[in-house]
Amino acid sequence: MRNSERLNRSRIFYFSLFTFFIVVFGYLIVALQDLVLPVLMGTLAAYISLPGINYLRRKGIPKAFAIIILLGAFSFLVFVLGQKIVSAIPSDKEALELRIQLQYKLNENFLAFLGKKDFESEGNIVDNLIGDELDQMFESINSFLALNKSEVAEFQSYIDNALVSKRILFFYNDNLKHPILPAHEIKEITQTDGGMFPMVSATKSTSRIAIFLNAISTWIILPFVFIFILIDEGEIKNFFLGIVPNRYFEMAFTTFANVDKAIGNYLRGTLLQSALVGITIFLGLLFIGFKIQAAILIGIVAGISNAIPFLGPVIGLGTGILYAIIVEGIDPILPFLPDNPLLGVLVVVLTAQFLDNAVFQPLVLGKAVNLHPLVVVIGVTGGSIIAGFWGMLLAIPTIVIFKVVISTLYKQAKEYYIIY
Amino acid sequence: MEDPIKTKSLWKDYSSELISNKNKSLVEILKQIPLLSKLSKRELKIISKFAFERTFEPNEFVFKTGQPGAAMFIIKEGEVKIVKQNSDEDYVEIARLGKGDIFGELALLDSSPRSAGALVSEPTTAIAIFREDLNKLLETHPEIGGNIMMHLAIITGKRLKDTTAQVIRMENEMNELKRKLNEK
């Protein structure tokens, strides 16, 4: 009798504790959503680094030094890559020039594809068949790229101050011949009166600083999460296992260990695979004559997005193609490589994808967590709806973690006679 | 001055936990176990970091027959009976273990099902050491992991020899009984 009362009290206690924990955790997730991504990234980085730490410890290096070495290596990598990326990020003027150049080159390639001299003339068979549909698609792309009123005024000031090269000026004037109105022009007109662009850009830069500072203040937590998770000698695991009742203790530990192993292998496998794809594309683009900054940037984008099933390679290809459209006259390092940038990007991305499927994936065995393609497609789409690009990127690892946790828990619960 | 919110506790724990009284007593207990007796104090301190202390009530099972083995247990305080179910589903006591004894040590080798159950007969505190942690130890500190594995092999080998001797003795006794029966 006394025992059953105690059992009931225990149940009420654990249930209340669990509910309290869920409510507090849920509230914190919503209230501190800006911190979720840095904490998640710090945890992932620590998780991925664990074998590296173990390797250094096997070599006789104390854990604290091993963490410092890894942190130093990470910081160096982020610093070097960050510098390259920052130098590749265009200024306001360069961004406008890039858009003008991209719009011109897109139209030029589009007309060449349809076999037309200008938008009014007759084209080839493709133009006859689907020219109208493609025209509509291109109009929306053009309206996205075209400069709005305040941007036109800003660019005009650069022209007046003779800061624009003849080539860009030619592209700009040519773009103006094409009668496309920017999509958000009306919105912009209500926001800015004529000649107010200096104020607009001033506001823009202030907000950029604010965004930068905000990002720094939240992302500063990442290295701390990284360090403290690596320093942890099992205290986190011990805490959670400490609150597990005796009956589930061995099962809880085994589930924890199996999930840890499976997720660790999956994440490290995915990272290794993405890194290999990114490096392949970077080297490939370098060989076909792309600038080093551009090759690094496209390599990083292609590498990161490669973690997104199906869509990843398309994003990598798209980024490469966008750059290939703008770039003029590449000089391949090796003579047999194509000197057409578009063809070059296509060859590089296809080669990287071939290597990924034939060599990298079989090498990275740990990544073998089977997911139905439909789950992958719905997961990626759902992730993009919830949290944009990061949602797309993290959707599959999240699904994999849930799948591994649930399947391991189910298997262990059966083996320990907790469920039938 | 006492730190009221224990802001330094993480660093304090990290640097001083190894010499805390709790750890000292755990190291002393681990030192008494034949399986770990050859390890130095420094090595035992490393092991004590992944030793889980659990308290059990009388008539509570530490583990049951047939469950996959994941951990070895060391009795810190109390008493545990090693039991097996007979054909009537009653528990038959095979052995009674006390302070300093270990049980379930074969789980350190693989996850094969437990050959017997462990039933607590009086309030018990036991220390659990898991196979997965030992495997990690083999990666980070191969000399410690290797030492434990070697001693585990020696203990298992010794038990196998004892069991073989027991089987031979039982066979001799049975033959003796058969001979006596035939004589009658």
Coordinates of C-alpha atoms in Angstrom, one line a residue:
Chain A
M1 CA 0.0 0.0 0.0
R2 CA 2.7 2.4 1.0
N3 CA 4.7 1.4 -2.0
S4 CA 1.8 2.1 -4.4
E5 CA 1.3 5.5 -2.8
R6 CA 5.0 6.2 -3.3
L7 CA 4.8 5.0 -6.9
N8 CA 1.9 7.4 -7.5
R9 CA 3.7 10.3 -5.9
S10 CA 6.8 9.5 -8.0
R11 CA 4.6 9.4 -11.2
I12 CA 3.0 12.8 -10.3
F13 CA 6.4 14.2 -9.5
Y14 CA 8.0 13.1 -12.7
F15 CA 5.1 14.1 -14.8
S16 CA 5.0 17.6 -13.3
L17 CA 8.7 17.9 -13.7
F18 CA 8.5 16.8 -17.3
T19 CA 5.6 19.2 -18.1
F20 CA 7.4 22.1 -16.4
F21 CA 10.6 21.3 -18.3
I22 CA 8.7 21.2 -21.7
V23 CA 6.9 24.5 -20.9
V24 CA 10.1 26.3 -19.9
F25 CA 12.1 24.8 -22.7
G26 CA 9.3 25.8 -25.3
Y27 CA 9.1 29.3 -23.9
L28 CA 12.9 29.7 -24.0
I29 CA 13.1 28.4 -27.6
V30 CA 10.5 31.0 -28.7
A31 CA 11.9 33.9 -26.6
L32 CA 15.5 33.2 -27.5
Q33 CA 15.1 32.1 -31.1
D34 CA 18.1 34.3 -32.2
L35 CA 20.3 32.1 -30.0
V36 CA 19.0 28.8 -31.3
L37 CA 21.1 28.8 -34.5
P38 CA 24.5 29.8 -32.8
V39 CA 23.9 27.3 -30.0
L40 CA 23.0 24.6 -32.5
M41 CA 26.0 25.4 -34.7
G42 CA 28.4 25.4 -31.6
T43 CA 27.0 22.1 -30.6
L44 CA 27.4 20.7 -34.1
A45 CA 31.0 22.0 -34.4
A46 CA 31.8 20.4 -31.0
Y47 CA 30.2 17.2 -32.0
I48 CA 32.1 17.0 -35.3
S49 CA 35.4 17.9 -33.5
L50 CA 35.2 15.1 -30.9
P51 CA 37.1 12.5 -33.0
G52 CA 39.8 15.2 -33.6
I53 CA 40.1 15.8 -29.8
N54 CA 40.3 12.1 -29.2
Y55 CA 43.0 11.7 -31.9
L56 CA 45.1 14.5 -30.3
R57 CA 44.6 12.9 -26.8
R58 CA 45.8 9.6 -28.2
K59 CA 48.9 11.4 -29.3
G60 CA 49.5 12.4 -25.7
I61 CA 48.2 16.0 -25.9
P62 CA 46.1 17.0 -22.9
K63 CA 42.5 17.7 -23.6
A64 CA 42.7 21.5 -22.8
F65 CA 45.5 21.9 -25.3
A66 CA 43.7 19.8 -27.9
I67 CA 40.7 22.1 -27.6
I68 CA 42.9 25.2 -27.9
I69 CA 44.6 23.7 -31.0
L70 CA 41.2 22.9 -32.6
L71 CA 39.7 26.2 -31.7
G72 CA 42.8 27.9 -33.1
A73 CA 42.6 25.9 -36.4
F74 CA 38.9 26.8 -36.7
S75 CA 39.4 30.5 -36.0
F76 CA 42.3 30.6 -38.5
L77 CA 40.1 28.9 -41.1
V78 CA 37.2 31.2 -40.4
F79 CA 39.5 34.2 -40.5
V80 CA 41.2 33.3 -43.8
L81 CA 37.9 32.2 -45.5
G82 CA 36.1 35.2 -44.0
Q83 CA 38.7 37.6 -45.4
K84 CA 38.4 36.0 -48.8
I85 CA 34.6 36.1 -48.7
V86 CA 34.5 39.7 -47.4
S87 CA 36.8 40.8 -50.2
A88 CA 34.5 39.1 -52.6
I89 CA 31.4 40.8 -51.3
P90 CA 30.7 43.8 -53.4
S91 CA 30.3 47.4 -52.1
D92 CA 27.0 49.3 -52.9
K93 CA 28.4 50.6 -56.2
E94 CA 29.8 47.2 -57.2
A95 CA 26.5 45.5 -56.3
L96 CA 24.7 47.9 -58.6
E97 CA 27.3 47.3 -61.3
L98 CA 27.0 43.5 -60.9
R99 CA 23.2 43.7 -61.3
I100 CA 23.6 45.8 -64.4
Q101 CA 26.2 43.4 -65.8
L102 CA 24.1 40.4 -64.9
Q103 CA 21.0 41.8 -66.5
Y104 CA 22.9 42.6 -69.6
K105 CA 24.6 39.3 -69.8
L106 CA 21.4 37.4 -69.1
N107 CA 19.6 39.2 -71.9
E108 CA 22.5 38.7 -74.2
N109 CA 22.6 35.0 -73.6
F110 CA 18.9 34.7 -73.7
L111 CA 18.7 36.4 -77.1
A112 CA 21.6 34.2 -78.4
F113 CA 19.8 31.1 -77.2
L114 CA 16.6 32.2 -79.1
G115 CA 18.7 33.3 -82.1
K116 CA 17.4 36.9 -82.0
K117 CA 19.2 40.2 -82.5
D118 CA 16.9 42.1 -80.3
F119 CA 13.6 41.5 -78.4
E120 CA 11.5 42.5 -81.4
S121 CA 13.1 40.4 -84.2
E122 CA 12.3 36.9 -85.2
G123 CA 14.2 34.0 -83.7
N124 CA 15.0 30.4 -84.2
I125 CA 12.7 27.3 -83.7
V126 CA 12.9 27.5 -79.9
D127 CA 11.6 31.1 -80.1
N128 CA 8.8 30.0 -82.3
L129 CA 7.8 27.1 -80.0
I130 CA 8.1 28.5 -76.5
G131 CA 9.4 32.1 -77.1
D132 CA 6.4 33.8 -75.5
E133 CA 6.6 31.7 -72.3
L134 CA 10.4 32.2 -72.0
D135 CA 9.8 35.9 -72.6
Q136 CA 7.4 36.1 -69.7
M137 CA 9.9 34.3 -67.4
F138 CA 12.7 36.6 -68.5
E139 CA 10.6 39.7 -67.9
S140 CA 10.1 38.7 -64.3
I141 CA 13.9 38.0 -63.9
N142 CA 14.6 41.4 -65.6
S143 CA 12.2 43.2 -63.4
F144 CA 13.9 41.7 -60.4
L145 CA 17.3 42.8 -61.5
A146 CA 16.4 46.2 -62.9
L147 CA 17.3 49.2 -60.8
N148 CA 14.6 51.1 -59.0
K149 CA 14.2 54.9 -59.0
S150 CA 16.5 55.5 -56.0
E151 CA 19.1 53.1 -57.3
V152 CA 18.9 54.8 -60.7
A153 CA 19.5 58.2 -59.0
E154 CA 22.4 56.6 -56.9
F155 CA 24.0 55.2 -60.1
Q156 CA 23.5 58.4 -61.9
S157 CA 25.6 60.2 -59.2
Y158 CA 28.4 57.6 -59.8
I159 CA 28.2 58.3 -63.6
D160 CA 28.2 62.1 -62.9
N161 CA 31.3 61.7 -60.8
A162 CA 33.0 59.6 -63.5
L163 CA 33.2 56.6 -61.3
V164 CA 31.7 54.1 -63.8
S165 CA 33.8 52.3 -66.4
K166 CA 32.8 52.6 -70.1
R167 CA 32.0 48.9 -70.2
I168 CA 29.4 49.1 -67.4
L169 CA 28.0 52.3 -68.8
F170 CA 27.5 50.5 -72.1
F171 CA 25.6 47.7 -70.3
Y172 CA 23.6 50.2 -68.3
N173 CA 22.5 52.2 -71.4
D174 CA 21.7 48.9 -73.2
N175 CA 19.6 47.7 -70.3
L176 CA 17.6 51.0 -70.4
K177 CA 16.6 50.2 -74.0
H178 CA 14.8 47.2 -72.8
P179 CA 11.4 48.5 -71.5
I180 CA 11.2 46.7 -68.2
L181 CA 10.0 48.4 -65.0
P182 CA 11.4 47.2 -61.7
A183 CA 8.8 45.2 -59.8
H184 CA 9.1 47.2 -56.6
E185 CA 9.3 50.6 -58.1
I186 CA 5.9 51.8 -56.8
K187 CA 6.8 50.8 -53.3
E188 CA 10.1 52.6 -53.6
I189 CA 8.6 55.8 -54.9
T190 CA 6.4 56.1 -51.8
Q191 CA 9.4 55.5 -49.6
T192 CA 11.8 58.0 -51.3
D193 CA 11.3 61.4 -52.8
G194 CA 13.5 62.5 -55.6
G195 CA 17.1 63.2 -54.6
M196 CA 16.9 61.7 -51.2
F197 CA 19.1 58.8 -51.9
P198 CA 22.1 59.9 -49.7
M199 CA 19.7 59.7 -46.7
V200 CA 18.4 56.3 -47.8
S201 CA 21.9 54.9 -48.0
A202 CA 22.8 56.4 -44.7
T203 CA 19.9 54.7 -43.0
K204 CA 20.8 51.5 -44.8
S205 CA 24.4 51.6 -43.5
T206 CA 23.2 52.4 -39.9
S207 CA 20.9 49.4 -40.0
R208 CA 23.7 47.3 -41.4
I209 CA 25.8 48.2 -38.5
A210 CA 23.0 47.4 -36.1
I211 CA 22.4 44.0 -37.9
F212 CA 26.2 43.3 -37.7
L213 CA 26.4 44.2 -34.0
N214 CA 23.2 42.1 -33.3
A215 CA 24.7 39.2 -35.2
I216 CA 28.0 39.5 -33.3
S217 CA 26.2 39.6 -29.9
T218 CA 24.3 36.4 -30.6
W219 CA 27.0 34.5 -32.5
I220 CA 29.6 35.3 -29.8
I221 CA 27.9 32.5 -27.9
L222 CA 29.1 29.9 -30.5
P223 CA 32.7 29.5 -29.4
F224 CA 31.6 29.3 -25.7
V225 CA 29.1 26.5 -26.5
F226 CA 31.9 24.8 -28.6
I227 CA 34.5 25.0 -25.8
F228 CA 32.2 24.0 -22.9
I229 CA 30.7 21.1 -24.7
L230 CA 34.2 19.8 -25.5
I231 CA 35.5 20.4 -22.0
D232 CA 32.5 18.4 -20.6
E233 CA 33.7 15.1 -19.3
G234 CA 30.3 13.5 -19.3
E235 CA 28.7 15.8 -16.7
I236 CA 25.8 16.6 -19.1
K237 CA 25.2 13.0 -19.8
N238 CA 25.6 12.1 -16.1
F239 CA 23.0 14.7 -15.2
F240 CA 20.4 13.4 -17.5
L241 CA 21.1 9.7 -16.7
G242 CA 21.0 10.7 -13.0
I243 CA 17.3 11.5 -13.2
V244 CA 16.4 8.3 -15.0
P245 CA 14.8 5.6 -12.8
N246 CA 16.8 2.4 -12.1
R247 CA 14.5 0.4 -14.3
Y248 CA 15.4 2.4 -17.4
F249 CA 18.9 3.2 -16.5
E250 CA 20.8 0.7 -18.6
M251 CA 18.4 1.2 -21.5
A252 CA 18.7 4.9 -21.3
F253 CA 22.5 4.8 -21.4
T254 CA 22.5 2.4 -24.3
T255 CA 20.0 4.5 -26.2
F256 CA 22.1 7.6 -25.5
A257 CA 25.3 5.9 -26.7
N258 CA 23.7 4.4 -29.8
V259 CA 22.1 7.7 -30.8
D260 CA 25.3 9.6 -30.1
K261 CA 27.2 7.2 -32.3
A262 CA 24.7 7.2 -35.2
I263 CA 24.2 11.0 -35.2
G264 CA 27.9 11.7 -34.8
N265 CA 28.7 9.4 -37.8
Y266 CA 25.9 11.0 -39.9
L267 CA 26.9 14.6 -39.1
R268 CA 30.6 14.0 -39.6
G269 CA 29.9 12.0 -42.7
T270 CA 27.7 14.8 -44.1
L271 CA 30.3 17.5 -43.3
L272 CA 33.1 15.4 -44.8
Q273 CA 31.1 14.8 -48.0
S274 CA 30.1 18.5 -48.3
A275 CA 33.7 19.6 -47.7
L276 CA 34.9 17.2 -50.4
V277 CA 32.3 18.4 -52.9
G278 CA 33.1 22.1 -52.0
I279 CA 36.9 21.5 -52.4
T280 CA 36.3 19.6 -55.8
I281 CA 34.2 22.5 -57.1
F282 CA 36.7 25.1 -55.8
L283 CA 39.6 23.3 -57.5
G284 CA 37.6 22.7 -60.7
L285 CA 36.7 26.4 -61.0
L286 CA 40.3 27.4 -60.3
F287 CA 41.4 25.1 -63.1
I288 CA 38.9 26.5 -65.6
G289 CA 40.3 30.0 -64.8
F290 CA 37.9 31.5 -62.3
K291 CA 39.3 34.1 -59.8
I292 CA 40.3 32.6 -56.5
Q293 CA 37.8 34.6 -54.4
A294 CA 34.9 33.6 -56.7
A295 CA 36.0 30.0 -56.7
I296 CA 36.2 29.9 -52.9
L297 CA 32.8 31.6 -52.6
I298 CA 31.1 29.3 -55.1
G299 CA 32.9 26.3 -53.5
I300 CA 31.6 27.2 -50.0
V301 CA 28.0 27.8 -51.3
A302 CA 28.1 24.5 -53.3
G303 CA 29.7 22.6 -50.4
I304 CA 27.2 23.8 -47.8
S305 CA 24.2 23.5 -50.0
N306 CA 25.3 20.0 -51.0
A307 CA 24.0 18.9 -47.6
I308 CA 20.5 19.6 -48.9
P309 CA 19.4 16.5 -50.8
F310 CA 18.3 17.0 -54.5
L311 CA 18.2 20.8 -54.3
G312 CA 21.8 21.3 -53.1
P313 CA 23.6 20.5 -56.4
V314 CA 21.2 22.8 -58.2
I315 CA 22.0 25.7 -55.8
G316 CA 25.7 25.0 -56.4
L317 CA 25.2 24.9 -60.2
G318 CA 23.0 28.0 -60.1
T319 CA 25.6 30.0 -58.2
G320 CA 28.3 28.9 -60.6
I321 CA 26.2 29.8 -63.6
L322 CA 25.4 33.2 -62.2
Y323 CA 29.1 34.0 -61.9
A324 CA 29.8 32.4 -65.3
I325 CA 27.2 34.7 -66.9
I326 CA 28.9 37.8 -65.5
V327 CA 32.5 36.8 -66.0
E328 CA 34.1 37.7 -69.3
G329 CA 36.8 35.6 -71.0
I330 CA 38.3 33.0 -68.7
D331 CA 41.7 31.5 -69.2
P332 CA 41.8 27.8 -68.2
I333 CA 45.0 26.5 -66.5
L334 CA 44.9 23.3 -68.5
P335 CA 44.6 23.6 -72.3
F336 CA 42.0 20.9 -72.8
L337 CA 39.5 22.6 -70.4
P338 CA 36.6 24.6 -72.0
D339 CA 37.2 28.3 -72.2
N340 CA 33.4 28.9 -72.2
P341 CA 32.6 29.8 -68.5
L342 CA 29.1 28.3 -68.7
L343 CA 30.3 25.1 -70.1
G344 CA 33.2 25.0 -67.6
V345 CA 30.9 25.4 -64.6
L346 CA 28.6 22.7 -66.0
V347 CA 31.6 20.3 -66.4
V348 CA 33.0 21.1 -62.9
V349 CA 29.6 20.7 -61.1
L350 CA 28.8 17.5 -63.0
T351 CA 32.3 16.1 -62.2
A352 CA 31.9 17.0 -58.6
Q353 CA 28.5 15.3 -58.5
F354 CA 29.9 12.2 -60.2
L355 CA 32.8 12.0 -57.7
D356 CA 30.3 12.6 -54.9
N357 CA 28.1 9.7 -56.0
A358 CA 30.9 7.3 -57.1
V359 CA 33.7 8.0 -54.6
F360 CA 32.8 10.3 -51.6
Q361 CA 29.5 8.7 -50.6
P362 CA 30.8 5.1 -50.5
L363 CA 33.8 6.5 -48.5
V364 CA 31.5 8.1 -46.0
L365 CA 29.7 5.0 -44.8
G366 CA 28.4 6.6 -41.6
K367 CA 26.1 8.8 -43.5
A368 CA 23.9 5.8 -44.4
V369 CA 20.7 6.7 -42.6
N370 CA 18.0 5.6 -45.0
L371 CA 15.2 8.1 -45.5
H372 CA 12.4 7.7 -48.0
P373 CA 12.8 10.3 -50.9
L374 CA 9.3 11.6 -50.2
V375 CA 10.3 12.3 -46.6
V376 CA 13.4 14.1 -47.9
V377 CA 11.4 16.3 -50.3
I378 CA 8.7 17.1 -47.8
G379 CA 11.3 17.7 -45.1
V380 CA 13.4 20.1 -47.3
T381 CA 10.3 22.0 -48.5
G382 CA 8.9 22.2 -44.9
G383 CA 12.3 23.3 -43.6
S384 CA 12.4 26.1 -46.2
I385 CA 8.9 27.3 -45.2
I386 CA 9.8 27.3 -41.4
A387 CA 13.2 28.8 -41.5
G388 CA 14.3 29.6 -45.1
F389 CA 17.8 28.5 -46.2
W390 CA 18.9 27.4 -42.7
G391 CA 15.6 25.4 -42.4
M392 CA 16.4 23.6 -45.7
L393 CA 19.9 22.9 -44.5
L394 CA 19.0 21.6 -41.1
A395 CA 15.7 19.8 -42.0
I396 CA 17.3 16.5 -43.0
P397 CA 19.8 16.3 -40.0
T398 CA 16.8 17.1 -37.7
I399 CA 14.7 14.3 -39.3
V400 CA 17.6 11.9 -39.1
I401 CA 18.1 12.7 -35.4
F402 CA 14.4 12.1 -34.7
K403 CA 14.4 8.9 -36.7
V404 CA 17.5 7.6 -34.9
V405 CA 16.3 8.5 -31.5
I406 CA 12.8 7.0 -32.0
S407 CA 14.0 3.8 -33.7
T408 CA 16.8 3.2 -31.1
L409 CA 14.4 4.0 -28.2
Y410 CA 11.9 1.5 -29.6
K411 CA 14.5 -1.2 -30.1
Q412 CA 16.0 -0.8 -26.7
A413 CA 12.6 -0.6 -24.9
K414 CA 11.7 -4.0 -26.6
E415 CA 15.0 -5.6 -25.7
Y416 CA 14.7 -4.5 -22.1
Y417 CA 11.2 -5.8 -21.8
I418 CA 9.7 -2.4 -21.2
I419 CA 7.3 -2.6 -24.1
Y420 CA 5.9 -5.6 -26.1
Chain B
M1 CA 34.4 34.6 0.1
E2 CA 31.8 32.1 -1.0
D3 CA 30.6 32.4 -4.5
P4 CA 26.8 32.6 -4.1
I5 CA 25.9 31.7 -7.6
K6 CA 28.8 29.3 -8.2
T7 CA 29.9 31.1 -11.4
K8 CA 33.3 29.3 -11.2
S9 CA 31.9 25.9 -10.4
L10 CA 32.6 24.6 -13.8
W11 CA 36.3 25.5 -13.7
K12 CA 36.5 24.5 -10.0
D13 CA 35.0 21.2 -10.8
Y14 CA 37.2 20.7 -13.8
S15 CA 40.4 21.3 -11.8
S16 CA 39.5 20.1 -8.3
E17 CA 37.0 17.3 -8.9
L18 CA 39.8 14.9 -9.2
I19 CA 40.9 15.4 -5.7
S20 CA 37.5 15.8 -4.1
N21 CA 36.6 13.5 -1.2
K22 CA 33.8 11.9 -3.3
N23 CA 36.2 11.0 -6.0
K24 CA 38.8 9.9 -3.5
S25 CA 36.4 7.4 -1.9
L26 CA 35.3 6.2 -5.4
V27 CA 39.0 5.7 -6.3
E28 CA 39.5 3.7 -3.1
I29 CA 36.6 1.5 -3.9
L30 CA 37.7 1.0 -7.5
K31 CA 41.2 0.1 -6.3
Q32 CA 39.9 -2.8 -4.3
I33 CA 38.3 -4.5 -7.3
P34 CA 40.6 -7.2 -8.7
L35 CA 39.7 -6.1 -12.3
L36 CA 41.1 -2.6 -11.7
S37 CA 43.6 -3.3 -8.9
K38 CA 46.6 -3.0 -11.2
L39 CA 45.7 0.5 -12.3
S40 CA 47.4 3.5 -10.8
K41 CA 45.5 6.2 -8.8
R42 CA 45.7 8.6 -11.8
E43 CA 44.2 5.9 -14.1
L44 CA 41.5 5.1 -11.5
K45 CA 40.6 8.8 -11.3
I46 CA 40.1 8.8 -15.1
I47 CA 37.8 5.7 -14.8
S48 CA 35.9 7.3 -11.8
K49 CA 34.7 10.1 -14.2
F50 CA 32.4 7.6 -16.0
A51 CA 31.5 5.5 -13.0
F52 CA 27.7 6.0 -12.3
E53 CA 26.6 5.6 -8.7
R54 CA 23.0 4.2 -8.3
T55 CA 21.0 3.3 -5.2
F56 CA 18.6 0.3 -5.2
E57 CA 15.9 -0.8 -2.8
P58 CA 15.4 -4.4 -1.6
N59 CA 13.6 -6.6 -4.1
E60 CA 14.6 -4.3 -7.0
F61 CA 16.3 -5.9 -10.0
V62 CA 19.5 -4.3 -11.1
F63 CA 19.0 -6.3 -14.3
K64 CA 17.0 -9.3 -15.4
T65 CA 17.9 -12.5 -17.2
G66 CA 17.8 -12.1 -21.0
Q67 CA 18.2 -8.3 -21.0
P68 CA 21.1 -7.1 -23.2
G69 CA 24.1 -6.4 -21.0
A70 CA 25.5 -2.9 -21.2
A71 CA 27.3 -2.4 -17.8
M72 CA 29.3 -4.0 -15.1
F73 CA 28.3 -3.2 -11.5
I74 CA 30.5 -2.9 -8.4
I75 CA 28.8 -3.1 -5.0
K76 CA 29.7 -0.1 -2.9
E77 CA 27.3 -0.8 -0.1
G78 CA 24.6 -3.5 0.4
E79 CA 23.9 -7.0 -0.9
V80 CA 22.9 -8.4 -4.3
K81 CA 21.7 -11.9 -5.1
I82 CA 22.5 -13.5 -8.5
V83 CA 19.3 -15.4 -9.4
K84 CA 18.0 -17.6 -12.1
Q85 CA 14.4 -18.7 -12.7
N86 CA 13.7 -22.4 -12.5
S87 CA 11.0 -24.3 -14.4
D88 CA 8.4 -23.1 -11.9
E89 CA 9.3 -19.5 -12.6
D90 CA 10.7 -19.2 -9.1
Y91 CA 13.9 -17.3 -8.5
V92 CA 16.8 -19.6 -7.4
E93 CA 19.8 -18.0 -5.7
I94 CA 23.1 -18.8 -7.4
A95 CA 25.3 -16.4 -5.5
R96 CA 25.2 -13.7 -2.9
L97 CA 27.5 -10.7 -3.3
G98 CA 28.5 -8.0 -0.9
K99 CA 30.6 -4.8 -0.7
G100 CA 33.5 -4.7 -3.2
D101 CA 32.1 -7.6 -5.4
I102 CA 31.5 -7.1 -9.1
F103 CA 28.7 -8.6 -11.2
G104 CA 27.6 -8.4 -14.9
E105 CA 31.2 -7.9 -16.0
L106 CA 30.7 -9.9 -19.2
A107 CA 28.7 -7.0 -20.5
L108 CA 32.0 -5.2 -20.9
L109 CA 32.8 -7.6 -23.7
D110 CA 29.6 -7.7 -25.7
S111 CA 25.8 -7.0 -25.5
S112 CA 24.8 -10.7 -25.3
P113 CA 21.8 -11.3 -23.0
R114 CA 22.4 -11.5 -19.3
S115 CA 22.7 -15.2 -18.3
A116 CA 21.2 -14.5 -14.8
G117 CA 19.4 -11.7 -12.9
A118 CA 20.7 -9.5 -10.2
L119 CA 18.2 -9.0 -7.3
V120 CA 18.9 -6.5 -4.5
S121 CA 18.4 -8.1 -1.0
E122 CA 19.1 -5.0 1.1
P123 CA 19.5 -1.3 0.4
T124 CA 22.4 -1.2 -2.0
T125 CA 24.6 1.4 -3.7
A126 CA 26.3 0.1 -6.8
I127 CA 28.7 1.7 -9.3
A128 CA 28.0 1.0 -13.0
I129 CA 30.7 1.1 -15.6
F130 CA 29.5 0.9 -19.2
R131 CA 31.0 -1.0 -22.2
E132 CA 30.6 2.0 -24.4
D133 CA 32.6 4.2 -22.0
L134 CA 35.3 1.5 -21.9
N135 CA 35.4 1.4 -25.7
K136 CA 35.9 5.2 -25.7
L137 CA 38.6 4.7 -23.1
L138 CA 40.3 2.3 -25.4
E139 CA 40.4 5.1 -27.9
T140 CA 41.5 8.0 -25.7
H141 CA 43.6 6.0 -23.1
P142 CA 44.5 2.7 -24.8
E143 CA 46.9 1.7 -22.0
I144 CA 44.1 1.9 -19.4
G145 CA 41.5 0.3 -21.6
G146 CA 43.9 -2.5 -22.6
N147 CA 44.8 -3.2 -19.0
I148 CA 41.2 -3.6 -18.0
M149 CA 40.5 -5.8 -21.0
M150 CA 43.5 -8.0 -20.2
H151 CA 42.3 -8.4 -16.6
L152 CA 38.8 -9.1 -17.7
A153 CA 40.2 -11.8 -20.0
I154 CA 42.2 -13.3 -17.1
I155 CA 39.2 -13.2 -14.7
T156 CA 36.9 -14.8 -17.4
G157 CA 39.6 -17.4 -18.1
K158 CA 39.9 -18.2 -14.4
R159 CA 36.1 -18.5 -14.1
L160 CA 36.0 -20.8 -17.1
K161 CA 38.7 -23.0 -15.5
D162 CA 36.8 -23.0 -12.2
T163 CA 33.6 -23.9 -14.1
T164 CA 35.3 -26.7 -16.0
A165 CA 36.8 -28.0 -12.7
Q166 CA 33.3 -27.9 -11.2
V167 CA 31.7 -29.7 -14.1
I168 CA 34.4 -32.4 -13.9
R169 CA 33.9 -32.7 -10.1
M170 CA 30.1 -33.0 -10.6
E171 CA 30.6 -35.6 -13.3
N172 CA 32.9 -37.6 -11.0
E173 CA 30.3 -37.3 -8.2
M174 CA 27.5 -38.5 -10.7
N175 CA 29.7 -41.4 -11.8
E176 CA 30.3 -42.3 -8.2
L177 CA 26.5 -42.1 -7.5
K178 CA 25.8 -44.3 -10.5
R179 CA 28.5 -46.8 -9.4
K180 CA 26.9 -46.9 -5.9
L181 CA 23.4 -47.4 -7.4
N182 CA 24.7 -50.2 -9.7
E183 CA 26.3 -51.9 -6.7
K184 CA 23.0 -51.8 -4.8

